[in-house]
XYZ file of N, CA and C in Angstrom:
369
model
N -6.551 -20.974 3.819
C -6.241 -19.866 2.957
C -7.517 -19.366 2.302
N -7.344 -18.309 1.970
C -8.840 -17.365 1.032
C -8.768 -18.427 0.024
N -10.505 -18.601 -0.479
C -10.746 -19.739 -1.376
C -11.774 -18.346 -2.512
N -11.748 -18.431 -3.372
C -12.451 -17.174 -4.219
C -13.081 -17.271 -5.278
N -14.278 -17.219 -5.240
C -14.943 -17.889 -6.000
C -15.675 -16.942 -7.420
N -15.981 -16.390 -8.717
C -16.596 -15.741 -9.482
C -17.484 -16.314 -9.797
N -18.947 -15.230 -10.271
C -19.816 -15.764 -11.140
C -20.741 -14.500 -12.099
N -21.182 -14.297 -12.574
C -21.915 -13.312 -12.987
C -21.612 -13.582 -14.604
N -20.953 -13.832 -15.359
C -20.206 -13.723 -16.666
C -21.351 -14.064 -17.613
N -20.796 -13.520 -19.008
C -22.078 -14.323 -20.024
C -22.220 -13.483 -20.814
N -22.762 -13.199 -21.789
C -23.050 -12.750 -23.153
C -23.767 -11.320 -22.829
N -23.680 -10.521 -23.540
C -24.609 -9.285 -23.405
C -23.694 -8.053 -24.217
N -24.935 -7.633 -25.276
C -25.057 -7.028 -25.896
C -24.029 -5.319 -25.717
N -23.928 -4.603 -26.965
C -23.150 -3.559 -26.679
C -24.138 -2.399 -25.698
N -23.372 -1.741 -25.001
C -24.346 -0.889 -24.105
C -25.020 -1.972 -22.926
N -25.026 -3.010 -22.752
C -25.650 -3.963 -21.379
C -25.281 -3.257 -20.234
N -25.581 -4.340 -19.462
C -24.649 -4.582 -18.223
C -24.848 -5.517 -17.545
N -23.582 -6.036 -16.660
C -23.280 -7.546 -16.000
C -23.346 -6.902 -14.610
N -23.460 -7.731 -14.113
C -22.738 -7.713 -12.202
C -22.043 -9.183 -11.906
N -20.757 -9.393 -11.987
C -19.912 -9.845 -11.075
C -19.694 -10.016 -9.632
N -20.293 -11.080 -9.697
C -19.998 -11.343 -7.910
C -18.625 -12.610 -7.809
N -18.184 -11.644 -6.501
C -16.657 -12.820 -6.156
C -17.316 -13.012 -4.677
N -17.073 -14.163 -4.080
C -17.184 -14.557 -2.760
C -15.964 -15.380 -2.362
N -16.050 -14.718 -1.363
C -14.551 -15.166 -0.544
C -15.125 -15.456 0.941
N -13.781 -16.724 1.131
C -14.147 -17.533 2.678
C -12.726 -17.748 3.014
N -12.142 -17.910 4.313
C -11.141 -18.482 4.919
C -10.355 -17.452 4.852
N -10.503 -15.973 5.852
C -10.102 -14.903 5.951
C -9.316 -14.977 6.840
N -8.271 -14.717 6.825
C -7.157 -15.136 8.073
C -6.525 -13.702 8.710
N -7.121 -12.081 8.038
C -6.824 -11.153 8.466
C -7.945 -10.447 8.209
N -7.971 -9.204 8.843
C -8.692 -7.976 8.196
C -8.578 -7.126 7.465
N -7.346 -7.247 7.065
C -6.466 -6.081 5.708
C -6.478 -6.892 4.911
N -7.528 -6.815 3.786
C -6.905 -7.112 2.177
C -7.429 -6.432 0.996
N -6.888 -6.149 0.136
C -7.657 -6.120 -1.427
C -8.557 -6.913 -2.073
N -8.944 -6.649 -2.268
C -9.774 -7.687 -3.397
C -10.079 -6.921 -4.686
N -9.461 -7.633 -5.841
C -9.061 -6.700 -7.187
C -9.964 -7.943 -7.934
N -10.685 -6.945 -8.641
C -10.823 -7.563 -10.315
C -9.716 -7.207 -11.209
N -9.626 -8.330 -12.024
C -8.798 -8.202 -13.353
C -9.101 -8.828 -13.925
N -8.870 -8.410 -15.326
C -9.196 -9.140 -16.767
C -8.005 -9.335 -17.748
N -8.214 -10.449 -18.456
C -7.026 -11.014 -19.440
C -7.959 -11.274 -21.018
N -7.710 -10.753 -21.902
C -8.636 -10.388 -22.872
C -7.431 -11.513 -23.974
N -7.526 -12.047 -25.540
C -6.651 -13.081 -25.875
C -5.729 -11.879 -26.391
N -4.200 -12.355 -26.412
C -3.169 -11.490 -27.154
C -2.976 -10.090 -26.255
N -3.562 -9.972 -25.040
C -3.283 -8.848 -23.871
C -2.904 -9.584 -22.841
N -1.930 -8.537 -22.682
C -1.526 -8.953 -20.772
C -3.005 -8.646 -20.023
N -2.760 -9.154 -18.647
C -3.806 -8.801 -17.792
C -3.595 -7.610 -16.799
N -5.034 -6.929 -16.913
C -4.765 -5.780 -16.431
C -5.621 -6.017 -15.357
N -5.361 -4.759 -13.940
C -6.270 -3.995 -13.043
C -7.493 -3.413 -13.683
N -8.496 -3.672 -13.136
C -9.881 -3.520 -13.391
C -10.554 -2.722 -12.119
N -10.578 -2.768 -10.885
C -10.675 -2.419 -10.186
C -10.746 -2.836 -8.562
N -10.485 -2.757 -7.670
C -9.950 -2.898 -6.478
C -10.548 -2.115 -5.584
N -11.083 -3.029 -4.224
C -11.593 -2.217 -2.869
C -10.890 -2.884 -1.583
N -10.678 -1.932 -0.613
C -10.292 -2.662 0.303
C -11.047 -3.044 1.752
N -10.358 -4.065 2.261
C -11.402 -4.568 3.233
C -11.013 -3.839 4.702
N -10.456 -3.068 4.434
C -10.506 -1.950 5.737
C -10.703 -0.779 5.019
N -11.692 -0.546 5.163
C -12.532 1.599 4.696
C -12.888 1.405 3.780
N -13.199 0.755 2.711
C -13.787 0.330 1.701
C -13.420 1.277 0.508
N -12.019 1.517 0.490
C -11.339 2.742 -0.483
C -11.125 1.909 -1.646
N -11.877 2.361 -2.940
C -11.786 1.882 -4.296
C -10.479 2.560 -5.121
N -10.639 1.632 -6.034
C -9.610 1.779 -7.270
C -9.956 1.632 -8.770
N -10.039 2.271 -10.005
C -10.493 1.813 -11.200
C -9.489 2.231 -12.313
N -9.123 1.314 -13.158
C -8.777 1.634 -14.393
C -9.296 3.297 -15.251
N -8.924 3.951 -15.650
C -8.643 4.884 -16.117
C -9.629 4.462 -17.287
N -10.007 3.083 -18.164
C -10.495 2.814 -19.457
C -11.978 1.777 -18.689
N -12.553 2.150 -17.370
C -13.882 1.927 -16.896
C -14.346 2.883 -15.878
N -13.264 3.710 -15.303
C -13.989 4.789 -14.484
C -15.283 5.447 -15.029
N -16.379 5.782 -14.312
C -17.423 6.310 -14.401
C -18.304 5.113 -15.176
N -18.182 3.963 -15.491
C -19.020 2.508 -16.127
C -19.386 1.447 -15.037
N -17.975 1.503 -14.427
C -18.206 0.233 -13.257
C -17.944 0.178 -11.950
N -18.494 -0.035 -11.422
C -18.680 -0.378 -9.651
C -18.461 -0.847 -8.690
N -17.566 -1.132 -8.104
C -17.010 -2.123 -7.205
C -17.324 -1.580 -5.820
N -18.069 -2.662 -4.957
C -18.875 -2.050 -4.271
C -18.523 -4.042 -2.945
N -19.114 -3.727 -1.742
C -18.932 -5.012 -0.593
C -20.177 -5.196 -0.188
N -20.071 -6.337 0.293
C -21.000 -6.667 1.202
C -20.226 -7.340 2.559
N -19.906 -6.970 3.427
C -19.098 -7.491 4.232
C -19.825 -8.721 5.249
N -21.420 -8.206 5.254
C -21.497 -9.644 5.903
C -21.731 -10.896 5.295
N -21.768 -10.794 3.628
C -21.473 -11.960 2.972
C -19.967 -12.247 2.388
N -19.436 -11.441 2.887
C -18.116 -11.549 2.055
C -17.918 -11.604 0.963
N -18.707 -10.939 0.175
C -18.760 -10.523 -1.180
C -18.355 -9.250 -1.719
N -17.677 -9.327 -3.081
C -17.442 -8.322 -3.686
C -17.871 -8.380 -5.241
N -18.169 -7.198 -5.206
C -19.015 -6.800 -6.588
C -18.874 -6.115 -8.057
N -18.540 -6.633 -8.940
C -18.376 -5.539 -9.800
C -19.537 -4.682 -10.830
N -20.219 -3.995 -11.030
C -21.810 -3.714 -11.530
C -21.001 -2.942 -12.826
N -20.910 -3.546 -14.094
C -20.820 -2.865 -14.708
C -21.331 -2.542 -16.544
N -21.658 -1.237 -16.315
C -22.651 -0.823 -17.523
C -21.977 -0.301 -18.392
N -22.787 0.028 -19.680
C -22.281 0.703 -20.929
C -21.008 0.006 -21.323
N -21.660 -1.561 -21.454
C -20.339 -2.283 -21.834
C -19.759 -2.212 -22.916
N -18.518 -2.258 -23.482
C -18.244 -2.532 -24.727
C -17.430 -3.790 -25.360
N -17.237 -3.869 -26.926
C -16.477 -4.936 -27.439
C -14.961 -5.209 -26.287
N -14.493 -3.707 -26.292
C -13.064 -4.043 -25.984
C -13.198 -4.086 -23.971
N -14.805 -4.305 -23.804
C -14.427 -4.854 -22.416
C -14.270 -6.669 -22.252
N -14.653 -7.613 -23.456
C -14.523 -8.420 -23.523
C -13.133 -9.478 -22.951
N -13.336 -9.844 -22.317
C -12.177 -10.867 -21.270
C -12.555 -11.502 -20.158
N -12.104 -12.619 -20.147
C -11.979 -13.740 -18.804
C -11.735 -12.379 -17.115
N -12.609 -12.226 -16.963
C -12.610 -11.294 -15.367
C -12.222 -12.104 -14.106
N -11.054 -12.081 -13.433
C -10.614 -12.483 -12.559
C -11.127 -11.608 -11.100
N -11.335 -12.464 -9.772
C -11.194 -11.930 -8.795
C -10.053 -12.493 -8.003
N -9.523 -11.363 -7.308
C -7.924 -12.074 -6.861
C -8.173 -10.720 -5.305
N -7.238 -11.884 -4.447
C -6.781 -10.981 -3.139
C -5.393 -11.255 -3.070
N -5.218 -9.803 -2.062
C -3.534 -9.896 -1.161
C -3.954 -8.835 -0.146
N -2.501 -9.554 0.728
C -3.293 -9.025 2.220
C -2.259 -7.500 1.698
N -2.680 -6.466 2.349
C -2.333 -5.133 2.371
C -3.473 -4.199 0.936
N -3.015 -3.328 0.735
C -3.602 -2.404 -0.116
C -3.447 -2.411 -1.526
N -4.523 -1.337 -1.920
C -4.881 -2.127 -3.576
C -3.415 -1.803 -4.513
N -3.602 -2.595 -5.604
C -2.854 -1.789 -6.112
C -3.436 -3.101 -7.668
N -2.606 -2.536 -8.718
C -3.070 -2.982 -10.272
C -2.086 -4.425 -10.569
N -1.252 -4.870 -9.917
C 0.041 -5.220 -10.844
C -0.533 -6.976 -9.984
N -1.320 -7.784 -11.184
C -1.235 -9.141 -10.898
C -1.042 -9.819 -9.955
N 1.153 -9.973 -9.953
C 1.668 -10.520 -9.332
C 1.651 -10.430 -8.155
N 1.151 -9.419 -7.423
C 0.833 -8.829 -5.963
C 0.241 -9.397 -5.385
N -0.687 -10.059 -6.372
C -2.084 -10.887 -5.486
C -1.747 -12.670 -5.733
N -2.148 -13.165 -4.733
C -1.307 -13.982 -4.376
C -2.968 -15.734 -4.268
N -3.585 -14.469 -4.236
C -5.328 -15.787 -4.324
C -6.076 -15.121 -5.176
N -6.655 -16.742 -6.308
C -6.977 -16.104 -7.299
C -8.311 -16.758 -7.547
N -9.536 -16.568 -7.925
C -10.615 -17.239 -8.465
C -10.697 -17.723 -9.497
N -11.170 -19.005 -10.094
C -11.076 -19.063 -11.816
C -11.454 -18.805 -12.927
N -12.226 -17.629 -12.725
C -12.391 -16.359 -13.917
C -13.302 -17.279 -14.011
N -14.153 -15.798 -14.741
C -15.492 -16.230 -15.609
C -15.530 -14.916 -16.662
N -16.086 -15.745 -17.752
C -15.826 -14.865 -18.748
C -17.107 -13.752 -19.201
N -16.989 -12.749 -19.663
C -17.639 -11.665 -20.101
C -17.452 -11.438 -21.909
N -18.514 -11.609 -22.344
C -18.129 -11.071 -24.101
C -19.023 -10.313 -24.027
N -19.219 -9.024 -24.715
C -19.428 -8.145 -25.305
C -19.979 -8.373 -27.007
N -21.178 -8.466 -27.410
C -21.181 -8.160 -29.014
C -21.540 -6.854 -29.214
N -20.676 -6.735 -30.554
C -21.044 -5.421 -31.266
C -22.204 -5.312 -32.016
């Protein structure tokens, strides 16, 4: 099964920026998503953004469009999130998660999950 791994997380200032890398192994198709999401304390977890592994068609939250990046590397099997002009309320545990078919926001969909690494933001 997909094994999914995060790293990039860590402290940085208001206005920074991080890059998030997820790496994934044990691909058993060629159709999947691969979504970031974040779970911030006292919030549900939301869609962050999503690319897919056939055409490389992205997806972003409405509250990071035009900040962050989700971008592949297909011959490492990596996926990326580059994202700038951070703020307080981007602060949360950033998940990378897959499911086989197309992107979409809603958690439960995704079915392999990495074990987050966290992102804070100071003001």
């Amino acid at each position: 099964q997909l094994q999914l791994v995060e790293s990039g997380g860590g402290l940085v200032q208001f206005g920074g920026s991080l890059r998030l890398s997820c790496a994934a192994s044990g691909f058993t198709s060629d159709y999947y998503a691969i979504g970031w999401f974040r779970q911030a304390p006292g919030k549900e977890r939301e869609g962050v953004s999503c690319i897919s592994t056939r055409g490389g068609s992205t997806n972003y939250a409405g509250s990071v469009k035009g900040r962050f990046t989700i971008s592949r590397d297909n011959a490492k099997n990596t996926v990326y999130l580059q994202m700038n002009s951070l703020k307080p309320e981007d602060t949360a545990v950033y998940y990378c998660a897959a499911r086989r078919g197309y992107c979409n926001g809603y958690y439960r969909d995704y079915a392999y999950w990495g074990q987050g690494t966290q992102v804070t933001v100071s003001s």
